[in-house]
XYZ file of C-alpha atoms in Angstrom:
628
model
C -35.054 1.466 -11.310
C -38.268 3.539 -9.714
C -40.677 4.698 -12.081
C -39.667 8.447 -11.594
C -35.898 7.789 -12.619
C -34.038 8.582 -15.819
C -31.044 6.224 -16.403
C -27.957 8.432 -15.181
C -24.412 7.902 -16.452
C -22.610 7.911 -13.244
C -18.537 8.116 -12.779
C -17.465 6.695 -9.893
C -13.742 7.351 -8.305
C -11.619 5.674 -6.000
C -7.994 5.753 -4.858
C -7.565 2.163 -6.171
C -9.787 -0.716 -7.698
C -7.229 -3.262 -6.829
C -7.598 -5.203 -3.287
C -10.810 -6.000 -1.700
C -10.435 -3.219 0.977
C -13.613 -0.910 2.128
C -14.175 1.808 -0.254
C -13.131 -0.846 -3.199
C -15.946 -3.116 -2.255
C -18.312 -0.255 -1.531
C -17.632 0.706 -5.358
C -18.294 -2.595 -6.275
C -21.343 -3.146 -4.780
C -22.703 0.577 -5.519
C -21.832 0.092 -9.306
C -23.928 -3.547 -9.450
C -26.370 -1.719 -7.734
C -26.952 1.148 -10.054
C -26.633 -1.118 -13.198
C -29.248 -3.338 -11.712
C -31.833 -0.232 -11.749
C -30.852 0.482 -15.307
C -28.010 3.522 -14.568
C -24.831 3.304 -16.543
C -21.880 3.130 -13.926
C -18.197 3.805 -14.696
C -15.334 3.143 -12.479
C -12.360 5.042 -12.483
C -8.826 5.050 -10.704
C -5.380 5.009 -11.544
C -4.630 1.868 -9.722
C -6.195 -1.068 -11.303
C -6.460 -4.666 -10.304
C -8.839 -7.092 -8.484
C -11.724 -5.363 -8.044
C -11.626 -3.729 -11.402
C -11.407 -7.104 -12.555
C -14.507 -8.192 -11.023
C -16.183 -5.037 -12.320
C -15.204 -5.663 -15.732
C -16.505 -9.138 -15.461
C -19.866 -7.793 -14.535
C -20.080 -5.383 -17.878
C -19.149 -2.457 -15.961
C -16.397 -0.021 -17.809
C -13.620 0.456 -15.866
C -10.839 3.070 -16.871
C -7.609 4.392 -15.715
C -7.354 7.248 -18.491
C -10.198 9.787 -18.651
C -9.671 10.401 -21.863
C -11.252 6.848 -23.117
C -14.693 8.094 -21.420
C -15.964 10.141 -24.713
C -19.951 10.050 -23.057
C -19.812 12.935 -20.681
C -21.037 11.617 -17.459
C -24.329 12.939 -15.578
C -23.032 13.027 -12.101
C -19.535 12.267 -10.804
C -19.671 10.286 -7.698
C -16.495 11.044 -6.291
C -14.359 9.396 -3.514
C -10.573 10.209 -2.803
C -9.551 13.723 -3.522
C -6.789 12.926 -6.138
C -8.977 10.721 -8.341
C -12.105 12.914 -7.758
C -10.310 16.347 -8.428
C -8.890 14.511 -11.697
C -12.410 13.806 -13.176
C -13.824 16.999 -11.943
C -11.260 18.990 -13.950
C -11.575 16.713 -17.091
C -15.453 17.120 -16.969
C -15.567 20.759 -15.515
C -19.303 21.132 -16.275
C -20.534 17.814 -14.536
C -21.938 18.057 -11.053
C -20.272 16.144 -8.453
C -21.350 14.466 -5.016
C -17.960 13.806 -2.836
C -17.953 10.790 -0.308
C -16.238 10.639 2.761
C -15.252 7.352 4.063
C -12.747 7.611 7.028
C -11.519 9.990 9.882
C -7.698 9.343 9.438
C -6.586 8.474 5.727
C -5.279 11.614 3.829
C -6.705 10.379 0.583
C -10.434 11.029 1.905
C -9.879 14.646 2.398
C -12.530 16.848 1.093
C -11.550 19.068 -1.678
C -13.465 22.471 -2.678
C -14.501 22.794 -6.183
C -17.402 24.642 -7.904
C -19.273 21.403 -9.166
C -19.242 19.711 -6.126
C -23.100 20.310 -4.780
C -23.055 17.832 -2.096
C -21.102 15.899 0.469
C -21.883 12.639 1.777
C -20.688 11.379 5.130
C -20.843 7.570 5.657
C -20.666 8.190 9.710
C -20.900 11.012 12.325
C -17.012 10.967 12.620
C -16.901 11.827 8.962
C -19.424 14.675 9.160
C -17.231 15.732 12.002
C -14.045 15.816 9.464
C -16.364 17.408 6.692
C -17.377 20.372 9.022
C -14.184 21.015 11.742
C -11.406 20.133 9.398
C -12.451 21.017 5.915
C -14.956 24.099 6.181
C -17.629 22.214 4.757
C -21.190 23.588 5.712
C -23.751 21.692 7.414
C -26.672 22.308 4.763
C -24.252 20.655 1.814
C -23.737 17.438 3.718
C -25.604 14.228 3.791
C -25.652 11.243 5.817
C -26.071 8.107 3.950
C -24.554 5.148 6.318
C -22.732 2.015 5.094
C -25.083 -0.776 4.035
C -25.227 -4.325 3.588
C -26.520 -6.669 0.525
C -28.800 -8.874 2.519
C -29.045 -11.220 -0.662
C -25.446 -11.999 -0.202
C -25.029 -11.905 3.684
C -27.828 -14.202 4.589
C -28.847 -15.002 8.143
C -27.398 -18.153 9.922
C -28.892 -20.353 12.509
C -29.255 -19.242 16.067
C -25.892 -19.100 18.061
C -24.666 -21.430 20.428
C -24.754 -20.970 24.104
C -21.067 -20.945 24.523
C -19.126 -19.846 21.362
C -16.534 -22.229 19.954
C -15.380 -20.614 17.119
C -14.360 -17.033 16.285
C -13.074 -15.270 13.088
C -10.511 -12.061 12.625
C -11.936 -10.310 9.480
C -9.287 -7.419 9.203
C -6.977 -6.210 6.641
C -4.794 -4.806 9.286
C -4.700 -7.544 11.810
C -1.337 -9.999 11.458
C 0.811 -12.275 13.427
C 3.469 -9.364 13.929
C 0.719 -7.390 15.531
C -2.130 -8.483 17.902
C -2.902 -11.517 16.262
C -1.259 -13.572 18.654
C -3.068 -12.001 21.796
C -6.553 -12.863 20.136
C -5.333 -16.459 19.643
C -4.122 -16.557 23.220
C -7.372 -15.077 24.478
C -9.548 -17.110 22.450
C -7.420 -20.633 23.512
C -8.089 -19.650 26.914
C -11.787 -19.911 26.522
C -11.414 -23.232 24.587
C -12.260 -21.270 21.184
C -10.707 -21.837 17.880
C -9.639 -18.954 16.115
C -9.144 -18.352 11.960
C -8.365 -15.533 10.343
C -8.965 -13.846 6.812
C -7.541 -10.516 5.373
C -4.940 -9.088 3.300
C -2.455 -8.980 6.313
C -2.569 -12.747 7.107
C -2.266 -13.614 2.876
C -5.995 -14.484 2.765
C -8.209 -11.984 1.109
C -11.742 -13.700 1.006
C -13.494 -12.796 -2.277
C -16.928 -14.034 -0.758
C -17.026 -13.237 3.158
C -20.743 -14.346 2.742
C -20.058 -17.761 2.366
C -18.062 -18.352 5.513
C -18.740 -15.533 7.987
C -22.060 -17.647 9.298
C -19.531 -20.273 10.299
C -18.290 -18.460 13.099
C -19.823 -17.415 16.499
C -17.765 -14.362 17.537
C -16.157 -12.005 14.611
C -13.466 -9.729 15.491
C -13.747 -6.619 12.950
C -14.481 -3.098 12.249
C -16.294 -0.587 10.011
C -17.765 -2.566 6.785
C -16.214 -6.045 7.853
C -18.164 -5.431 11.168
C -21.539 -4.922 9.402
C -21.429 -7.593 7.248
C -20.538 -10.191 10.271
C -23.401 -8.710 12.354
C -25.712 -9.118 9.332
C -25.073 -12.695 9.254
C -25.922 -13.291 12.599
C -22.712 -13.387 14.335
C -21.549 -12.006 17.582
C -19.129 -8.758 16.852
C -16.256 -7.556 18.804
C -15.295 -4.389 17.793
C -11.573 -4.507 17.072
C -9.075 -3.957 14.593
C -4.954 -3.099 14.809
C -5.552 0.411 16.147
C -7.141 -0.939 19.257
C -10.307 -2.579 20.690
C -13.951 -1.275 21.274
C -15.856 -4.282 22.656
C -18.847 -6.695 22.408
C -21.412 -4.806 20.512
C -24.872 -5.189 22.278
C -28.273 -4.072 22.240
C -27.472 -1.743 24.517
C -24.514 -0.216 22.774
C -25.607 -0.500 19.408
C -26.662 2.810 18.144
C -23.293 4.219 19.200
C -21.430 1.700 17.357
C -23.380 2.086 14.287
C -23.370 6.115 14.402
C -19.678 5.674 14.565
C -19.350 2.528 11.668
C -17.897 0.560 13.936
C -14.838 2.218 13.814
C -11.787 4.187 14.596
C -13.541 6.610 17.474
C -14.919 3.609 19.136
C -11.728 1.679 19.245
C -10.392 3.128 22.410
C -8.993 0.176 24.837
C -5.481 -1.428 24.459
C -5.657 -5.157 22.868
C -4.142 -7.228 25.707
C -5.118 -11.133 26.716
C -7.173 -9.261 29.625
C -9.426 -7.083 27.547
C -10.121 -9.158 24.821
C -10.909 -12.094 27.412
C -13.249 -9.508 29.312
C -15.262 -9.097 26.217
C -15.437 -12.585 25.129
C -17.051 -13.143 28.284
C -19.823 -10.626 27.388
C -20.877 -13.273 24.854
C -24.805 -13.637 24.613
C -26.483 -15.374 22.141
C -29.590 -14.086 22.376
C -28.261 -10.439 22.430
C -26.266 -10.860 19.326
C -29.711 -11.888 17.688
C -31.133 -8.572 18.635
C -28.392 -6.778 17.019
C -28.494 -8.507 13.752
C -32.312 -8.284 13.669
C -31.499 -4.065 14.001
C -28.724 -4.149 11.279
C -30.987 -6.071 8.934
C -34.007 -4.098 9.357
C -31.657 -0.582 9.267
C -28.741 -1.485 7.089
C -29.966 -2.908 3.902
C -28.661 -1.895 0.492
C -31.576 -0.848 -1.096
C -32.771 1.989 0.844
C -29.094 3.274 0.791
C -28.958 3.246 -2.893
C -32.168 5.101 -2.994
C -30.697 7.742 -0.885
C -27.432 8.062 -3.067
C -29.412 8.391 -6.435
C -31.645 11.109 -4.298
C -28.328 12.978 -3.750
C -27.100 12.666 -7.464
C -30.240 14.299 -8.491
C -30.474 16.963 -5.858
C -26.783 18.072 -7.045
C -27.787 17.926 -10.465
C -30.594 20.528 -9.677
C -28.446 22.565 -7.643
C -26.262 22.831 -10.361
C -28.778 23.866 -12.931
C -29.883 26.293 -10.392
C -26.570 27.808 -9.855
C -25.733 28.157 -13.251
C -28.968 29.508 -13.912
C -28.138 32.286 -11.525
C -24.700 32.993 -11.863
C -24.609 32.745 -15.693
C -27.846 33.478 -17.289
C -27.078 34.538 -20.695
C -23.121 33.326 -21.336
C -21.593 30.089 -20.980
C -19.732 29.233 -17.537
C -16.902 31.193 -16.391
C -13.718 28.933 -15.443
C -11.873 31.136 -13.679
C -13.303 30.173 -10.376
C -12.574 26.278 -11.559
C -8.967 27.444 -12.198
C -8.305 29.284 -8.969
C -10.019 26.766 -6.906
C -7.831 23.540 -8.597
C -4.730 25.958 -8.007
C -5.375 26.359 -4.104
C -6.313 22.280 -4.157
C -2.881 21.734 -5.700
C -0.720 23.826 -3.480
C -1.911 22.058 -0.364
C -1.663 18.826 -1.972
C 1.917 19.357 -3.377
C 3.112 20.721 0.133
C 1.721 17.261 1.946
C 3.254 15.271 -0.639
C 6.462 16.518 -0.398
C 6.230 16.430 3.658
C 5.219 12.851 3.551
C 7.971 11.906 0.625
C 10.607 13.751 2.643
C 9.487 11.879 6.036
C 9.739 8.415 4.099
C 13.119 9.260 2.867
C 14.357 10.244 6.189
C 12.776 6.856 7.698
C 14.100 4.918 5.079
C 17.490 6.175 5.430
C 17.722 6.183 9.334
C 16.457 2.212 9.171
C 19.879 1.886 6.745
C 21.929 3.906 9.662
C 20.547 1.603 12.286
C 21.431 -1.485 10.158
C 25.054 -0.067 10.027
C 25.305 0.951 13.250
C 24.488 -2.770 14.708
C 27.196 -4.021 12.072
C 29.474 -1.308 13.532
C 28.755 -2.413 17.229
C 29.217 -6.136 16.202
C 32.680 -5.573 14.802
C 33.692 -3.432 17.767
C 32.313 -6.247 20.149
C 34.474 -8.747 18.302
C 37.594 -6.824 18.344
C 36.961 -6.054 22.235
C 36.738 -10.138 22.705
C 40.066 -10.568 20.901
C 41.777 -7.730 22.840
C 40.687 -9.045 25.968
C 42.446 -12.147 25.312
C 45.572 -10.682 24.669
C 48.245 -8.789 26.343
C 47.139 -5.303 24.860
C 45.214 -4.066 27.988
C 46.075 -0.719 28.018
C 44.260 -0.271 24.804
C 41.412 -2.163 26.581
C 39.705 1.218 28.044
C 40.056 3.344 24.772
C 38.189 0.715 22.801
C 35.763 0.198 25.244
C 34.566 3.849 25.261
C 34.552 3.523 21.591
C 32.101 0.807 21.753
C 30.135 2.694 24.208
C 30.098 5.472 22.143
C 28.931 3.555 19.068
C 26.047 2.065 20.985
C 24.704 4.964 22.706
C 24.947 7.615 19.643
C 21.175 8.474 19.121
C 19.439 8.736 15.658
C 19.747 12.787 16.037
C 23.338 12.555 15.945
C 23.493 10.364 13.251
C 21.461 12.499 11.144
C 23.755 15.723 12.118
C 26.796 13.973 11.331
C 25.388 12.639 7.858
C 24.269 16.268 7.262
C 27.888 17.581 8.140
C 29.330 15.100 5.945
C 27.161 16.263 2.869
C 27.667 20.056 3.671
C 31.521 19.138 3.675
C 31.376 17.356 0.138
C 32.151 18.823 -3.054
C 29.487 19.780 -5.407
C 30.155 16.902 -7.429
C 29.680 12.963 -6.577
C 30.719 11.803 -3.129
C 33.640 9.447 -2.404
C 33.330 6.169 -2.584
C 35.222 3.187 -1.345
C 37.724 1.661 -3.094
C 35.962 -1.037 -6.038
C 38.412 -3.725 -4.718
C 36.704 -3.125 -1.253
C 33.253 -3.924 -2.427
C 33.187 -7.356 -1.936
C 34.243 -7.031 1.954
C 30.998 -4.523 2.453
C 28.224 -6.812 0.944
C 29.795 -9.968 2.365
C 29.643 -8.053 5.740
C 26.048 -7.460 4.937
C 25.239 -10.808 3.783
C 27.078 -12.700 6.824
C 25.382 -10.396 9.456
C 21.768 -10.007 7.743
C 22.139 -6.172 8.057
C 19.045 -5.507 6.225
C 17.430 -7.189 9.032
C 14.849 -9.481 7.079
C 13.878 -12.757 8.579
C 12.539 -14.269 5.252
C 15.590 -12.635 2.944
C 19.069 -11.714 3.290
C 18.589 -9.869 0.641
C 16.321 -7.405 2.392
C 12.869 -6.744 2.895
C 12.417 -5.735 -0.757
C 12.998 -9.424 -1.536
C 10.195 -10.777 0.362
C 7.252 -12.529 -1.085
C 4.922 -9.712 -0.002
C 7.218 -6.857 -2.007
C 7.766 -9.114 -4.786
C 3.950 -9.516 -5.357
C 3.443 -7.506 -8.292
C 6.828 -8.443 -10.060
C 6.158 -11.941 -9.730
C 3.010 -11.608 -11.461
C 4.230 -9.477 -14.195
C 7.859 -10.576 -14.984
C 7.199 -13.549 -16.912
C 4.894 -11.910 -19.401
C 7.196 -8.787 -19.648
C 10.221 -11.148 -20.471
C 8.187 -13.349 -23.290
C 6.689 -10.019 -25.183
C 10.838 -8.896 -25.349
C 11.703 -12.288 -26.466
C 14.388 -12.920 -23.919
C 15.673 -16.484 -23.754
C 18.776 -15.690 -21.786
C 18.415 -14.141 -18.314
C 21.230 -12.312 -16.450
C 20.475 -11.577 -13.062
C 22.806 -9.105 -11.353
C 22.768 -9.098 -8.601
C 20.771 -12.063 -7.977
C 20.570 -12.237 -4.165
C 19.747 -15.122 -2.285
C 16.736 -15.941 -5.111
C 14.042 -15.721 -2.314
C 11.245 -14.541 -4.572
C 12.738 -15.985 -8.070
C 11.868 -19.550 -6.979
C 8.534 -18.741 -6.774
C 7.848 -17.454 -10.317
C 7.903 -19.602 -13.793
C 9.284 -18.303 -16.269
C 10.068 -19.248 -19.923
C 13.691 -19.199 -20.146
C 16.594 -21.020 -21.756
C 19.056 -20.213 -19.615
C 19.063 -18.258 -16.410
C 22.491 -17.143 -14.886
C 22.772 -15.139 -11.265
C 25.849 -13.526 -10.270
C 26.551 -11.651 -7.083
C 29.636 -10.316 -5.424
C 29.359 -12.558 -2.372
C 31.417 -15.868 -3.023
C 29.360 -17.329 0.477
C 26.055 -16.314 -1.218
C 27.098 -18.228 -4.445
C 27.942 -20.970 -2.666
C 24.727 -20.841 -0.914
C 22.876 -20.719 -4.115
C 24.659 -23.215 -5.916
C 23.924 -25.833 -3.024
C 20.140 -24.639 -2.302
C 19.265 -24.491 -5.919
C 21.008 -27.493 -7.321
C 17.577 -29.131 -8.454
C 17.092 -25.989 -10.775
C 18.856 -25.719 -14.315
C 20.223 -22.223 -12.903
C 23.960 -21.195 -12.845
C 25.513 -18.799 -10.521
C 28.970 -16.879 -10.831
C 30.750 -14.546 -8.607
C 31.191 -11.262 -10.362
C 31.189 -7.708 -9.414
C 28.330 -5.853 -11.120
C 30.800 -2.649 -11.659
C 33.639 -4.256 -12.956
C 33.495 -7.680 -13.995
C 32.679 -8.611 -17.652
C 29.171 -10.232 -17.250
C 27.917 -13.230 -19.214
C 26.013 -13.128 -22.137
C 22.199 -12.655 -22.533
C 19.265 -11.124 -23.986
C 18.583 -9.053 -20.812
C 20.273 -8.131 -17.763
C 17.854 -8.080 -14.506
C 19.383 -5.367 -11.920
C 17.024 -5.275 -9.457
C 17.468 -3.431 -5.928
C 21.096 -2.911 -6.539
C 21.775 0.287 -7.750
C 19.985 1.787 -4.883
C 23.376 0.626 -2.868
C 25.802 2.385 -4.876
C 27.230 5.400 -5.258
C 26.665 7.586 -8.275
C 29.955 6.995 -9.664
C 29.573 3.037 -9.209
C 26.263 3.283 -10.493
C 27.333 4.652 -13.647
C 30.265 2.296 -13.986
C 27.762 -0.627 -13.356
C 25.460 0.821 -16.243
C 28.289 1.192 -18.499
C 29.507 -2.357 -17.549
C 26.020 -4.043 -18.458
C 26.227 -2.110 -21.768
C 29.427 -3.837 -22.317
C 28.078 -7.276 -21.927
C 25.525 -7.098 -25.608
C 22.418 -7.481 -23.577
C 19.377 -6.255 -25.350
C 17.524 -5.217 -22.555
C 18.235 -3.464 -19.318
C 15.608 -3.987 -16.187
C 16.249 -2.065 -13.454
C 14.619 -0.595 -10.387
C 13.591 3.069 -10.566
C 12.005 5.634 -8.292
C 9.915 7.611 -10.484
C 8.377 10.087 -7.670
C 11.885 11.594 -6.655
C 13.152 14.826 -8.149
C 16.885 14.587 -7.581
C 19.595 12.067 -7.211
C 21.382 12.099 -3.993
C 24.778 10.492 -3.288
C 25.891 7.842 -0.851
C 28.707 5.639 -0.093
C 28.420 2.248 -1.688
C 26.764 -0.121 0.939
C 24.023 2.338 1.985
C 20.785 2.902 0.595
C 18.486 5.609 -0.916
C 16.026 5.756 -4.007
C 17.499 6.455 -7.394
C 15.716 7.420 -10.562
C 17.660 6.527 -13.619
C 15.758 9.097 -15.645
C 17.302 12.244 -13.860
C 20.839 13.168 -13.860
C 23.563 12.286 -14.012
C 21.862 9.148 -15.718
C 19.499 10.830 -17.697
C 17.698 7.127 -19.021
C 15.024 7.651 -21.669
C 11.164 6.794 -20.306
C 11.278 2.945 -19.973
C 9.850 0.586 -22.841
C 7.516 -1.081 -20.080
C 7.436 -0.728 -16.616
C 6.146 -2.815 -13.208
C 4.787 -0.597 -10.670
C 6.092 -2.531 -7.381
C 4.588 0.264 -5.137
C 2.425 2.770 -6.504
C 3.011 5.201 -3.051
C 6.649 5.593 -3.302
C 6.884 5.582 -7.180
C 9.093 2.497 -7.502
C 9.033 0.617 -11.177
C 11.035 -2.077 -12.440
C 11.588 -0.476 -15.788
C 12.625 -1.866 -18.763
C 15.298 0.141 -21.373
C 16.794 -1.166 -24.659
C 20.472 -0.838 -24.744
C 22.361 0.417 -27.345
C 25.912 -0.507 -28.700
C 28.613 0.305 -26.196
């Protein structure tokens, strides 16, 4: 701590404190630096995880409930408007500094609030966003560019004359995107390519320990700065596009834009990547590294941040003395500003949720479309081999119409069907028809997942939180026998250890059950063909009903819940989407989100919940089942 510094309690907010992404790592490094200087940082987010644990291990308090913080902070370091506004409303007399880290993310929107005394941009584009999109005057904005902890990111030895190893350092580039192109371009120049980041399933906790092993790094933003500090050559690149090789001649432009989105303007092709690789120059790369280590060190940036904190504190004291010299603060301005903020947030949130629902429904319709097309083609082949030639033309026209029907026409027809329904529950196929529906979905892989025929919701990526938390939940509930209804293809189930006496998987599709019996014959698991809606379920302590009710009509969901209660199980573990405000109906075999706490089901709040997707409100809830 500098001699003129008094210790401050700094409340730092962020959208999440889970995976090691840009702003999360920024919070971690900032909090550790403040702690070293004798200040008292506290981190707040509604989503905690990996980074939160790292902060706790360093003795920094981390909370997801502001009521736990009884010591009023001296300053709020706000990042991401939802969490920042929550903190500012909870501590309405505490001055705040709001940091903008990005041009695109909605979470980076800059709110207006009386206690925000200063705004900080980390690059020129963030300053543009503050001034041109959010109405922040230039005199209230400070520029504090991103920094690197040079003690951690040590300088490697001299680069070779010809590059031999390269690294993709990104949370967004993956095998389904441009990683294959990068591999091909590197291979063409005899360069071995590795990749780290969330999108390739390898989040590196200590990148400083491996960056120096590579000659070229493909990265953007903070990752780019860290690579340069270690002494590698840098090609600014990410899933959004290609920026190019950073050289002494273009370094200042890249640095001013944080090696970010505005620099990534070129397409990613084998030709463009090869062109940038060919610009590799060991001496030039070392020159760029020397500038980074001279200009982007962490400690001077922390000095600037603390200076802005104190500037904000002084500005608030001066404003209060001017506006309210003889009485307490009038909070009406706070309330009106908060109301304006919530109105804007609500409109955006509703629009985004509506777009996500329409996108998901379009995917389901597309899957059904493909299935209908296959059925039509099969029927047409059969007829061509028969003597029913007069029918051929009409069926061919039908197939062509089905194939060419646009997504817009699908939506119009769906809306027309909805308009023609009664105000009650939609019609649903006869219960006896359900096996055929789900048999076709399984046989034709209608959910279009390469990993699991039970659909993308059963992939290892989508079930990460579930696999981490479910065993502990079952243990707390005392579950010894688990009935999994429906079990699907057990894609994720085989990757977790659960302390159970018995696991019984049931499903309506006979072929799937036979496949499971054969695939998992070495496991002590039992599989039975059963209809969740009507067949008596096996006796167990709990029924796991994940991603099942979303495919049933409202009437069939009601029948399924009644059938589960009749099983005698103590607990129901089921998927629910807390973000939706009304339950819509479908024909069984389709898809939409369901909130079990809304009509017509009206379940109470769950005893426990596993948050599977915080952005969409998807949880696996636990409910106690009473007597049927």
